[in-house]
Coordinates of C-alpha atoms and ligand atoms in Angstrom, one line a residue:
Chain A
M249 CA 9.3 -101.5 -16.5
E250 CA 5.1 -102.0 -18.6
P251 CA 5.0 -100.0 -22.0
I252 CA 3.5 -96.9 -21.7
L253 CA 4.1 -97.0 -26.0
E254 CA 4.6 -99.3 -28.3
V255 CA 4.8 -99.3 -31.8
K256 CA 5.0 -102.3 -34.4
D257 CA 5.8 -102.5 -37.8
L258 CA 4.8 -99.0 -38.3
T259 CA 4.5 -98.3 -41.8
K260 CA 4.1 -95.0 -44.3
K261 CA 3.6 -95.1 -48.0
F262 CA 3.6 -91.5 -49.6
P263 CA 2.1 -91.9 -53.4
Q264 CA 4.3 -90.0 -55.5
Q265 CA 3.6 -88.9 -58.8
G266 CA 5.1 -91.4 -61.9
K267 CA 7.6 -93.2 -59.4
G268 CA 6.1 -95.8 -57.6
D269 CA 5.3 -94.9 -53.9
F270 CA 7.7 -93.3 -51.4
L271 CA 8.7 -95.6 -47.5
A272 CA 9.0 -92.5 -45.5
V273 CA 8.4 -95.1 -43.1
D274 CA 9.6 -98.4 -42.9
H275 CA 8.1 -101.2 -40.9
I276 CA 9.6 -99.7 -37.5
S277 CA 8.8 -101.3 -33.9
F278 CA 9.7 -100.0 -31.3
R279 CA 8.6 -99.7 -27.4
L280 CA 8.8 -96.7 -24.5
D281 CA 8.6 -97.3 -21.5
R282 CA 7.3 -95.0 -18.2
G283 CA 9.2 -92.2 -17.7
E284 CA 12.1 -93.0 -19.8
T285 CA 13.5 -90.9 -22.7
L286 CA 14.3 -92.5 -26.0
G287 CA 15.8 -90.6 -28.5
V288 CA 15.6 -90.7 -32.3
V289 CA 18.1 -90.1 -34.2
G290 CA 18.6 -89.7 -38.2
E291 CA 20.1 -87.5 -41.3
S292 CA 18.0 -84.6 -43.0
G293 CA 14.6 -86.6 -44.4
S294 CA 15.1 -90.3 -42.8
G295 CA 11.5 -89.5 -41.7
K296 CA 11.7 -88.7 -38.2
T297 CA 8.8 -86.1 -38.3
T298 CA 6.6 -88.0 -40.2
L299 CA 7.3 -91.3 -37.4
A300 CA 6.0 -88.9 -35.3
K301 CA 2.8 -87.6 -36.4
L302 CA 2.3 -91.4 -37.7
V303 CA 2.4 -92.1 -33.4
C304 CA 0.4 -88.9 -32.4
R305 CA -2.2 -90.0 -35.1
L306 CA -1.8 -87.1 -37.5
T307 CA -1.1 -89.2 -40.4
E308 CA -3.1 -92.1 -41.0
P309 CA -0.6 -95.1 -40.8
T310 CA -0.3 -97.5 -44.5
K311 CA 0.7 -100.4 -41.9
G312 CA 1.2 -101.3 -38.3
S313 CA -0.4 -100.7 -34.6
I314 CA 0.2 -98.4 -32.3
R315 CA -0.6 -99.5 -28.7
L316 CA -1.2 -96.8 -25.3
W317 CA -0.8 -98.8 -22.1
G318 CA -2.2 -101.8 -24.1
Q319 CA -4.9 -100.2 -26.4
D320 CA -4.4 -100.2 -29.7
I321 CA -5.2 -97.2 -31.0
T322 CA -4.2 -97.5 -34.7
K323 CA -7.8 -97.4 -35.9
A324 CA -8.7 -94.5 -33.1
K325 CA -11.5 -92.0 -34.1
G326 CA -13.3 -89.1 -32.9
K327 CA -14.0 -89.8 -28.6
Q328 CA -11.1 -91.8 -28.4
L329 CA -8.8 -90.3 -30.1
R330 CA -9.3 -86.8 -28.4
K331 CA -9.2 -89.3 -25.1
T332 CA -5.7 -90.5 -26.5
Y333 CA -4.4 -86.7 -26.8
Q334 CA -5.0 -85.8 -23.4
N335 CA -2.1 -88.8 -23.0
I336 CA -0.3 -87.9 -25.9
Q337 CA 1.4 -84.7 -27.1
M338 CA 3.6 -83.5 -29.7
V339 CA 6.1 -80.3 -30.1
F340 CA 6.7 -79.4 -33.4
Q341 CA 9.6 -79.0 -35.0
D342 CA 9.1 -75.2 -36.7
P343 CA 7.0 -73.1 -33.3
V344 CA 5.7 -70.4 -35.2
S345 CA 4.0 -72.3 -37.8
S346 CA 2.5 -74.4 -34.7
F347 CA 0.2 -71.5 -33.4
D348 CA -2.3 -70.1 -35.9
P349 CA -0.9 -66.4 -36.8
R350 CA -4.3 -65.3 -36.4
Q351 CA -5.2 -65.8 -32.4
T352 CA -2.7 -65.2 -29.8
L353 CA -1.0 -67.4 -28.0
G354 CA -3.0 -67.3 -24.9
A355 CA -5.8 -67.8 -27.1
G356 CA -4.1 -71.4 -28.6
I357 CA -3.1 -72.9 -25.3
G358 CA -6.6 -72.1 -23.6
E359 CA -7.9 -74.3 -26.8
Y360 CA -6.2 -77.1 -25.6
L361 CA -7.8 -76.4 -22.3
R362 CA -11.1 -75.8 -22.5
N363 CA -11.2 -78.8 -24.8
A364 CA -10.5 -80.5 -21.8
G365 CA -13.5 -79.0 -19.8
I366 CA -11.6 -76.7 -18.2
A367 CA -14.2 -74.0 -16.8
K368 CA -14.2 -70.7 -19.3
G369 CA -13.7 -68.0 -16.0
E370 CA -10.5 -70.3 -15.3
V371 CA -8.5 -70.7 -18.5
Q372 CA -6.7 -67.4 -18.3
A373 CA -5.4 -68.7 -14.3
R374 CA -4.3 -71.9 -16.3
V375 CA -2.5 -70.4 -19.7
T376 CA -0.7 -67.8 -16.6
K377 CA 0.8 -71.0 -14.5
L378 CA 1.6 -73.0 -17.7
L379 CA 3.3 -70.1 -18.9
E380 CA 5.1 -69.3 -15.9
Q381 CA 5.8 -73.2 -15.9
C382 CA 7.9 -72.9 -19.1
G383 CA 9.7 -69.4 -17.8
L384 CA 7.0 -67.2 -20.3
E385 CA 5.4 -64.1 -18.4
A386 CA 1.6 -64.5 -18.6
E387 CA 2.2 -60.9 -20.7
F388 CA 3.5 -63.3 -23.8
A389 CA -0.4 -64.9 -23.4
R390 CA -1.5 -61.2 -25.7
R391 CA 0.9 -61.6 -28.2
Y392 CA 0.8 -63.3 -31.3
P393 CA 3.5 -65.8 -32.7
H394 CA 4.9 -63.6 -35.0
E395 CA 5.5 -61.2 -31.8
V396 CA 7.7 -63.7 -30.2
S397 CA 11.5 -65.1 -30.7
G398 CA 12.2 -68.6 -32.0
G399 CA 12.9 -70.0 -28.4
Q400 CA 10.3 -68.2 -26.2
C401 CA 7.5 -69.4 -29.1
Q402 CA 9.0 -72.7 -28.3
R403 CA 8.0 -72.6 -24.6
A404 CA 4.7 -71.4 -25.1
A405 CA 4.7 -74.9 -27.4
I406 CA 5.6 -76.5 -24.8
A407 CA 2.9 -75.1 -22.3
R408 CA 0.5 -75.9 -24.5
A409 CA 1.8 -79.6 -24.9
L410 CA 1.6 -79.2 -20.9
A411 CA -1.8 -77.9 -20.8
V412 CA -3.2 -81.5 -20.6
K413 CA -1.2 -82.8 -18.3
P414 CA 0.2 -85.3 -20.7
E415 CA 2.2 -88.7 -20.1
I416 CA 4.1 -89.3 -23.4
L417 CA 5.7 -85.6 -25.3
I418 CA 7.0 -86.2 -28.6
C419 CA 9.7 -83.7 -29.3
D420 CA 10.6 -83.0 -32.6
E421 CA 13.4 -81.5 -33.2
A422 CA 12.0 -79.0 -30.4
T423 CA 15.0 -77.1 -30.2
S424 CA 17.3 -77.1 -33.4
A425 CA 15.8 -74.3 -34.7
L426 CA 17.0 -72.1 -31.7
D427 CA 20.3 -71.5 -30.8
V428 CA 22.5 -72.5 -28.0
T429 CA 21.7 -70.3 -25.2
V430 CA 17.9 -70.9 -25.6
Q431 CA 18.5 -74.4 -26.7
R432 CA 20.0 -75.1 -23.2
Q433 CA 17.0 -72.8 -21.7
I434 CA 14.8 -75.4 -23.1
M435 CA 16.6 -78.7 -22.1
E436 CA 17.0 -77.8 -19.0
L437 CA 12.8 -77.2 -19.0
L438 CA 12.6 -80.4 -20.3
W439 CA 14.7 -81.9 -17.7
Q440 CA 12.9 -80.6 -14.9
L441 CA 9.6 -81.7 -16.2
R442 CA 11.1 -85.2 -16.1
D443 CA 11.7 -85.0 -13.0
S444 CA 9.1 -83.4 -11.7
Q445 CA 6.0 -85.2 -13.1
G446 CA 7.6 -88.1 -14.7
I447 CA 6.9 -87.8 -18.6
S448 CA 8.0 -90.0 -20.9
Y449 CA 9.8 -88.7 -23.9
L450 CA 10.5 -89.8 -27.9
F451 CA 13.0 -87.3 -28.5
I452 CA 13.9 -86.8 -32.2
C453 CA 16.8 -84.8 -32.2
H454 CA 20.0 -84.8 -35.2
N455 CA 21.9 -83.5 -32.3
L456 CA 24.4 -86.2 -31.2
A457 CA 25.6 -84.4 -28.1
L458 CA 22.4 -83.8 -26.8
V459 CA 20.7 -86.8 -27.4
Q460 CA 23.7 -88.8 -25.3
A461 CA 23.0 -86.1 -22.3
F462 CA 19.1 -86.3 -22.3
C463 CA 17.7 -89.8 -23.4
H464 CA 18.3 -93.1 -22.2
R465 CA 18.1 -95.4 -25.3
V466 CA 18.5 -94.2 -28.6
L467 CA 17.2 -95.0 -32.5
V468 CA 19.0 -94.3 -35.4
M469 CA 17.1 -94.1 -38.5
R470 CA 18.0 -93.6 -42.0
Q471 CA 15.8 -93.7 -45.0
G472 CA 12.8 -95.1 -43.0
K473 CA 14.6 -97.5 -41.1
I474 CA 15.8 -98.4 -37.3
V475 CA 19.6 -99.1 -38.6
E476 CA 21.1 -99.1 -34.7
E477 CA 19.6 -99.2 -31.4
G478 CA 20.5 -99.4 -27.9
T479 CA 21.8 -96.6 -24.6
A480 CA 22.8 -93.6 -25.7
D481 CA 26.2 -94.2 -24.6
E482 CA 26.4 -97.3 -26.4
V483 CA 24.8 -95.9 -29.4
I484 CA 27.0 -93.3 -29.4
L485 CA 30.6 -94.1 -28.1
H486 CA 30.2 -97.7 -29.5
P487 CA 28.7 -97.5 -32.6
K488 CA 28.2 -100.5 -34.7
T489 CA 27.2 -99.4 -37.7
E490 CA 29.3 -96.3 -40.1
Y491 CA 26.1 -94.3 -40.5
A492 CA 25.7 -93.9 -36.8
R493 CA 29.8 -93.5 -36.4
I494 CA 29.3 -90.6 -38.9
L495 CA 26.3 -89.3 -36.6
A496 CA 28.4 -89.4 -33.6
D497 CA 31.4 -87.8 -34.8
S498 CA 28.9 -84.7 -34.7
V499 CA 29.3 -84.9 -31.0
M500 CA 33.2 -84.1 -30.5
E501 CA 32.2 -80.8 -31.9
T502 CA 29.3 -79.5 -29.8
E503 CA 29.8 -81.4 -26.7
L504 CA 31.2 -78.6 -25.0
L505 CA 28.3 -76.0 -25.7
V506 CA 25.8 -78.4 -23.7
G507 CA 25.3 -78.4 -20.2
E508 CA 25.6 -81.9 -18.0
P509 CA 22.3 -83.1 -16.6
Chain B
M54 CA 19.2 -45.3 -47.0
E55 CA 16.9 -47.6 -44.8
V56 CA 15.9 -45.1 -43.1
A57 CA 14.3 -43.0 -46.3
G58 CA 13.4 -46.5 -47.8
A59 CA 11.2 -47.2 -44.3
R60 CA 9.2 -43.7 -44.8
K61 CA 8.9 -44.1 -48.5
K62 CA 7.5 -47.0 -47.7
K63 CA 5.3 -45.9 -44.9
A64 CA 4.2 -43.5 -46.6
W65 CA 2.9 -45.5 -49.2
K66 CA 1.6 -47.4 -47.2
D67 CA -0.2 -44.6 -45.5
R68 CA -1.3 -43.5 -49.6
R69 CA -2.7 -46.6 -49.5
K70 CA -5.1 -46.4 -46.4
C71 CA -6.0 -43.0 -47.5
R72 CA -7.7 -44.5 -50.9
L73 CA -9.4 -47.2 -48.6
V74 CA -10.9 -44.6 -46.5
L75 CA -12.0 -42.2 -49.2
F76 CA -13.6 -45.0 -51.7
L77 CA -14.7 -46.6 -47.7
F78 CA -16.5 -43.2 -47.4
L79 CA -17.9 -42.7 -50.9
T80 CA -19.5 -46.1 -50.4
F81 CA -21.1 -46.1 -47.8
A82 CA -22.8 -42.2 -48.7
L83 CA -24.1 -44.7 -51.7
L84 CA -25.3 -46.6 -49.0
F85 CA -27.1 -44.1 -47.4
V86 CA -28.5 -42.7 -50.3
V87 CA -29.9 -46.2 -51.5
I88 CA -31.0 -47.1 -47.8
F89 CA -33.2 -43.7 -47.3
A90 CA -34.3 -43.6 -51.5
E91 CA -37.8 -42.8 -50.7
R92 CA -36.6 -39.9 -48.8
F93 CA -35.0 -38.3 -51.3
C94 CA -37.4 -38.7 -54.3
P95 CA -38.7 -35.6 -54.6
Y96 CA -42.1 -37.8 -56.2
D97 CA -43.4 -40.7 -56.5
P98 CA -41.8 -42.8 -58.5
N99 CA -44.5 -44.6 -59.9
L100 CA -46.9 -41.4 -60.3
Q101 CA -47.9 -41.5 -63.8
D102 CA -48.7 -37.9 -65.3
M103 CA -49.3 -38.1 -69.2
S104 CA -49.9 -34.5 -69.5
R105 CA -45.8 -34.1 -68.1
S106 CA -44.2 -37.4 -70.2
L107 CA -41.2 -37.3 -71.4
Q108 CA -40.7 -33.6 -70.4
P109 CA -36.4 -32.8 -70.8
P110 CA -34.2 -32.4 -67.0
S111 CA -35.8 -29.0 -65.7
L112 CA -35.1 -27.2 -62.5
A113 CA -39.1 -29.5 -61.3
H114 CA -37.3 -32.9 -62.9
P115 CA -33.7 -32.1 -62.3
A116 CA -33.1 -35.8 -64.7
G117 CA -36.7 -34.9 -67.2
T118 CA -39.8 -37.6 -67.1
D119 CA -40.6 -41.2 -69.4
R120 CA -42.9 -41.5 -71.5
F121 CA -45.2 -41.5 -68.8
G122 CA -44.5 -38.3 -66.9
R123 CA -42.8 -40.1 -63.8
D124 CA -40.0 -38.0 -62.9
M125 CA -36.8 -39.9 -63.9
L126 CA -35.0 -38.9 -60.9
S127 CA -37.1 -40.6 -58.3
R128 CA -37.1 -43.7 -60.6
I129 CA -33.3 -43.5 -60.6
L130 CA -33.2 -43.7 -56.9
I131 CA -35.2 -46.3 -56.4
G132 CA -34.1 -48.7 -59.4
L133 CA -30.2 -47.8 -57.6
K134 CA -32.0 -49.1 -54.8
T135 CA -33.2 -52.0 -56.5
S136 CA -30.1 -52.6 -58.4
V137 CA -27.2 -52.6 -55.7
A138 CA -29.8 -54.1 -52.7
S139 CA -29.7 -57.3 -55.0
A140 CA -26.6 -57.2 -56.6
L141 CA -25.2 -56.7 -52.6
T142 CA -27.9 -60.1 -51.6
L143 CA -26.4 -61.9 -54.4
V144 CA -22.8 -61.1 -53.7
V145 CA -23.2 -62.2 -50.0
I146 CA -25.2 -65.1 -51.1
I147 CA -22.6 -66.7 -53.8
T148 CA -19.9 -65.8 -51.3
V149 CA -21.3 -68.2 -48.6
T150 CA -22.4 -70.8 -50.8
G151 CA -19.0 -70.6 -52.7
T152 CA -17.3 -71.0 -49.8
A153 CA -18.8 -73.0 -47.4
A154 CA -18.5 -75.8 -50.6
G155 CA -15.0 -75.1 -51.4
V156 CA -13.8 -75.3 -47.3
I157 CA -15.6 -78.8 -46.9
C158 CA -14.8 -79.8 -49.8
G159 CA -11.3 -79.1 -49.4
F160 CA -11.8 -80.4 -45.8
C161 CA -12.9 -83.7 -46.3
G162 CA -11.4 -84.8 -49.5
G163 CA -12.9 -87.6 -50.8
I164 CA -15.9 -88.2 -53.7
L165 CA -18.0 -85.3 -52.1
D166 CA -14.9 -83.0 -53.2
S167 CA -14.6 -84.4 -56.9
A168 CA -18.3 -84.7 -57.4
V169 CA -18.5 -80.7 -56.4
M170 CA -15.5 -79.1 -58.2
R171 CA -16.3 -81.1 -60.9
M172 CA -19.3 -79.3 -61.1
A173 CA -17.8 -76.1 -60.5
D174 CA -16.1 -77.1 -63.4
V175 CA -18.4 -77.2 -65.9
C176 CA -20.3 -74.0 -64.5
L177 CA -17.0 -72.3 -65.0
A178 CA -16.4 -74.0 -68.6
F179 CA -19.3 -72.3 -69.8
P180 CA -20.5 -68.2 -69.9
G181 CA -21.9 -68.2 -67.3
L182 CA -23.9 -65.5 -67.9
V183 CA -25.4 -67.4 -71.2
I184 CA -26.4 -70.2 -68.5
A185 CA -27.6 -67.3 -66.1
M186 CA -29.6 -66.0 -69.4
A187 CA -31.1 -69.6 -69.4
I188 CA -32.1 -69.9 -66.0
A189 CA -33.2 -66.7 -65.8
A190 CA -36.4 -67.4 -68.6
L191 CA -36.7 -70.8 -67.0
L192 CA -37.8 -69.4 -63.8
N193 CA -40.3 -66.8 -64.0
G194 CA -38.6 -63.5 -64.2
G195 CA -38.7 -60.7 -61.6
I196 CA -35.6 -60.0 -59.8
T197 CA -35.4 -62.5 -57.4
S198 CA -35.0 -65.4 -60.6
A199 CA -32.0 -62.8 -61.9
V200 CA -30.3 -63.0 -58.2
I201 CA -30.7 -67.1 -58.0
A202 CA -29.6 -67.8 -61.8
L203 CA -26.3 -65.7 -61.2
A204 CA -25.9 -67.1 -58.0
A205 CA -26.2 -70.5 -59.7
V206 CA -23.4 -69.8 -62.2
S207 CA -20.9 -67.1 -59.5
W208 CA -20.5 -69.9 -56.6
P209 CA -18.0 -71.7 -58.2
K210 CA -15.3 -68.9 -58.1
Y211 CA -14.9 -68.7 -54.5
A212 CA -15.4 -72.5 -53.9
R213 CA -12.6 -72.4 -56.0
I214 CA -10.6 -69.8 -53.8
A215 CA -11.7 -71.2 -50.5
R216 CA -10.6 -74.9 -50.9
S217 CA -7.1 -74.0 -52.3
R218 CA -7.0 -72.1 -49.2
T219 CA -8.1 -74.9 -47.2
L220 CA -6.0 -78.0 -49.1
T221 CA -2.8 -75.4 -47.6
L222 CA -4.3 -74.6 -44.0
K223 CA -4.8 -78.2 -43.8
S224 CA -1.7 -79.3 -43.7
A225 CA -0.1 -76.6 -41.8
D226 CA 1.4 -77.6 -37.9
F227 CA -1.1 -75.7 -36.0
I228 CA -4.5 -77.4 -37.7
A229 CA -2.4 -80.4 -36.6
A230 CA -1.6 -79.0 -33.1
A231 CA -5.5 -77.8 -33.1
R232 CA -6.6 -81.9 -33.6
L233 CA -3.8 -82.3 -30.4
A234 CA -5.8 -80.2 -28.4
G235 CA -8.7 -82.3 -28.9
S236 CA -11.1 -80.1 -31.1
S237 CA -13.2 -81.5 -33.7
S238 CA -13.2 -81.3 -37.4
A239 CA -15.9 -78.3 -37.2
Q240 CA -14.1 -76.6 -34.4
I241 CA -11.4 -76.8 -36.7
I242 CA -13.5 -75.8 -39.8
L243 CA -14.9 -72.9 -37.9
G244 CA -12.0 -71.4 -36.0
H245 CA -9.1 -71.8 -37.7
I246 CA -9.8 -72.7 -41.1
L247 CA -12.3 -69.6 -42.3
P248 CA -10.2 -66.7 -40.3
N249 CA -7.2 -67.6 -42.2
S250 CA -8.9 -67.9 -45.3
L251 CA -11.1 -65.1 -44.9
G252 CA -8.9 -62.1 -46.7
P253 CA -8.9 -63.0 -50.0
I254 CA -12.9 -64.3 -50.2
L255 CA -13.3 -60.5 -49.4
V256 CA -11.5 -59.1 -51.6
T257 CA -12.6 -60.9 -54.3
A258 CA -16.3 -60.2 -53.4
V259 CA -15.8 -56.8 -52.8
L260 CA -14.7 -56.5 -56.3
D261 CA -17.1 -58.1 -57.5
I262 CA -19.8 -56.7 -56.4
G263 CA -19.4 -54.1 -59.3
A264 CA -19.7 -56.8 -61.7
M265 CA -22.5 -58.3 -60.3
L266 CA -24.7 -55.1 -60.5
M267 CA -23.9 -54.8 -64.2
E268 CA -24.8 -58.9 -65.3
L269 CA -28.0 -58.2 -62.9
A270 CA -28.4 -55.3 -64.8
G271 CA -27.8 -56.8 -67.9
L272 CA -30.5 -59.5 -67.5
S273 CA -33.1 -56.8 -66.8
F274 CA -32.0 -55.2 -69.5
L275 CA -32.7 -58.4 -71.5
G276 CA -36.1 -58.6 -69.7
L277 CA -34.9 -61.3 -67.9
G278 CA -34.8 -59.5 -64.7
A279 CA -36.7 -57.2 -63.2
Q280 CA -40.1 -56.5 -64.6
P281 CA -41.7 -53.2 -64.9
P282 CA -43.2 -51.7 -63.7
T283 CA -40.5 -52.3 -60.8
A284 CA -38.1 -48.9 -61.3
E285 CA -35.0 -51.1 -61.5
L286 CA -31.6 -49.4 -63.4
G287 CA -31.4 -52.2 -66.2
N288 CA -35.0 -52.7 -67.0
M289 CA -35.5 -48.4 -67.4
M290 CA -32.6 -48.8 -70.0
S291 CA -34.3 -51.3 -71.4
G292 CA -37.2 -50.0 -72.1
G293 CA -36.3 -46.6 -73.0
R294 CA -33.8 -48.0 -75.4
S295 CA -36.1 -46.7 -78.9
M296 CA -36.3 -43.2 -77.9
L297 CA -32.0 -43.0 -77.6
Q298 CA -32.0 -40.7 -80.1
T299 CA -35.2 -38.9 -79.9
Y300 CA -35.3 -38.3 -75.5
P301 CA -31.8 -39.7 -74.5
W302 CA -32.5 -38.5 -70.8
V303 CA -34.5 -41.7 -70.4
V304 CA -31.6 -43.7 -71.1
I305 CA -28.9 -41.7 -69.8
G306 CA -30.4 -40.6 -66.7
P307 CA -30.3 -45.1 -65.5
G308 CA -27.2 -45.4 -67.1
I309 CA -25.1 -43.1 -65.3
G310 CA -26.5 -44.5 -62.2
I311 CA -25.3 -47.5 -62.6
F312 CA -21.9 -45.8 -63.8
I313 CA -21.6 -44.6 -61.0
A314 CA -21.9 -47.8 -58.4
V315 CA -20.2 -49.7 -60.6
V316 CA -16.7 -47.1 -60.5
I317 CA -17.5 -46.8 -56.8
F318 CA -17.8 -50.6 -55.5
N319 CA -14.7 -51.3 -58.0
L320 CA -12.3 -48.4 -56.7
L321 CA -13.6 -49.5 -53.1
G322 CA -12.3 -53.5 -54.1
D323 CA -9.3 -52.4 -55.4
A324 CA -8.0 -50.1 -52.4
V325 CA -9.4 -53.4 -50.1
G326 CA -7.5 -55.5 -52.4
E327 CA -4.2 -53.3 -52.3
C328 CA -4.6 -53.1 -48.3
L329 CA -4.8 -56.7 -48.0
D330 CA -2.7 -57.9 -50.7
P331 CA 0.6 -59.9 -48.9
R332 CA 2.7 -59.2 -52.1
G333 CA 2.1 -55.1 -50.7
R334 CA 3.8 -56.1 -47.7
Q335 CA 6.5 -57.9 -48.7
E336 CA 7.6 -55.1 -51.1
K337 CA 10.6 -54.1 -48.5
P338 CA 12.9 -51.9 -50.3
G339 CA 15.9 -54.8 -49.4
N340 CA 13.7 -57.2 -51.4
Y341 CA 13.7 -55.2 -54.6
I342 CA 17.3 -54.5 -54.3
N343 CA 17.7 -58.6 -54.1
R344 CA 15.9 -59.0 -56.6
K345 CA 17.8 -57.4 -59.0
G346 CA 20.7 -58.4 -57.8
E347 CA 19.5 -61.8 -59.0
N348 CA 18.4 -60.5 -62.3
P349 CA 21.1 -58.1 -63.8
Ligands
ATP433 N1 2.7 -85.7 -47.4 C1 4.5 -86.0 -47.6 N2 4.1 -86.7 -49.2 C2 5.0 -86.8 -49.4 N3 6.0 -87.3 -48.8 C3 6.8 -86.7 -47.8 C4 5.4 -86.3 -47.2 N4 5.8 -86.0 -46.2 C5 6.9 -86.4 -45.7 N5 7.8 -86.8 -47.1 C6 8.7 -87.4 -47.1 O1 9.4 -88.4 -46.6 C7 10.4 -88.2 -46.3 C8 10.5 -87.6 -44.7 O2 10.6 -86.1 -44.5 P1 10.3 -85.7 -42.6 O3 9.7 -85.1 -42.9 O4 9.6 -87.5 -41.7 O5 11.6 -86.2 -42.5 P2 12.5 -85.7 -41.2 O6 13.3 -87.3 -40.7 O7 11.6 -85.2 -40.3 O8 14.3 -84.5 -41.8 P3 14.1 -83.2 -40.8 O9 15.7 -83.7 -40.2 O10 15.1 -82.5 -42.0 O11 13.0 -82.8 -40.0 C9 11.2 -86.7 -47.1 O12 12.0 -87.5 -48.0 C10 9.9 -86.1 -47.3 O13 10.0 -85.8 -48.8
MG434 MG1 11.6 -83.2 -39.0

């Protein structure tokens, strides 16, 4: 299969006061095939969010390259970057803070549509359709981010990311802030989108049970490096490193709570 | 307990709202008087009549007359108009320029940011009024040059506030989301950064109206602002200061005018600040108990 996304030697150094630079992402390389779901697991602070933001070009990489459909987007700017965002979208870890507190959810989704060249009169109908696709009533378009629950806000965030029909969706712990039932609803939504639209996911999560159920392949990150890589079953059921084994222990505890695909 | 607390909070909030409404009303009343000042004037403020000079307050001239026999009440009203109008112009100028500079610097960073912010630091390090006096003296006098001089030294405060808000907002997830939406930097600044930083800036601006009114009157008093025969409260006080002991109404009248205007604008500023202050919103009874619990 052809890789839709190819990342090579991606590195991000944050300058630290006093001490030397802090390597948040350390020479990471991976590829994502079309329709594939790649899980990224790792403890808190291992650089998962930084990696996701690097791939979307929301932070500037220190080194390395990102290729989308074979085209280098590492230095993309302005128009090219905006075009890239028609293909790559991201769902943030904290849904509420990913919406402007002074705008309604509908306005936030509308911004994506208007920039994508949808006519003004058509925007509202499209917003309604997107919200319904994610299981929210049209009425939610008029609500402010602080007026909806975390799960509803996350659905709106997913609806927003889907507005431009991306080929790659990066989910940064899209379900971590939510309780188990809502988590399950969101996962069902993501599943359904994968089946119906063939979206490829970069699925960041620290819940290995979810990862095992949802992902084809898994990267295990620790301190900015990939320490283990393989199919979901390999990594979770037969971990090669001690670190992956410790992470895998959490599966047993939460297995029962997660639905089957 | 909870219900009582909530009710108390609501009452407190209502009182704040009442204050705001009251002071807004006073401000509008003041603005009304100022805008239609000419209609309220009993006499032509520039009409000289030496035979009636320096008359004490009477029914015909409620605030007396000045050295040239001009009606003080008319001159105070027109002077108030000059003062308030120039103070409002000044505040609008510094709010717009300071905010624009701060937001652009904060958003773009780099050399531009360092250069502009060092300039702001220099302005803030010196006593502003002294520099303003120097600038006003260099320009050729008149109320316009006083406004320009004060604008030149007063914008950094707004630039600072706008810049720090912008820096905080810039790293927020919703700005990243706007980037993913394909919005340009200009769209992000106008659509997300400005609306989210306007609150504290507006409060500062309203609070500043009173201060600016005083500083403009101060410059005029020193002869660096409005020049006679223009009626302006500062230069009217300055013109009459030698007669303070013999004909006090010539100075006291304009003084009361400045006093009333400044007090109204300051009270409005405080009320607006109270209503918009995020600390006010967090002050729930629960928080209070928590804080006490931590700190017995
Ligand atoms: N802008 C920044 N400046 C400096 N250091 C940063 C910055 N962003 C992240 N870091 C550091 O990089 C490391 C990785 O952070 P990151 O947010 O990617 O972790 P994460 O794997 O997403 O963690 P979590 O599971 O808690 O979300 C952390 O140690 C963090 O302190
Ligand atoms: Mg994270």
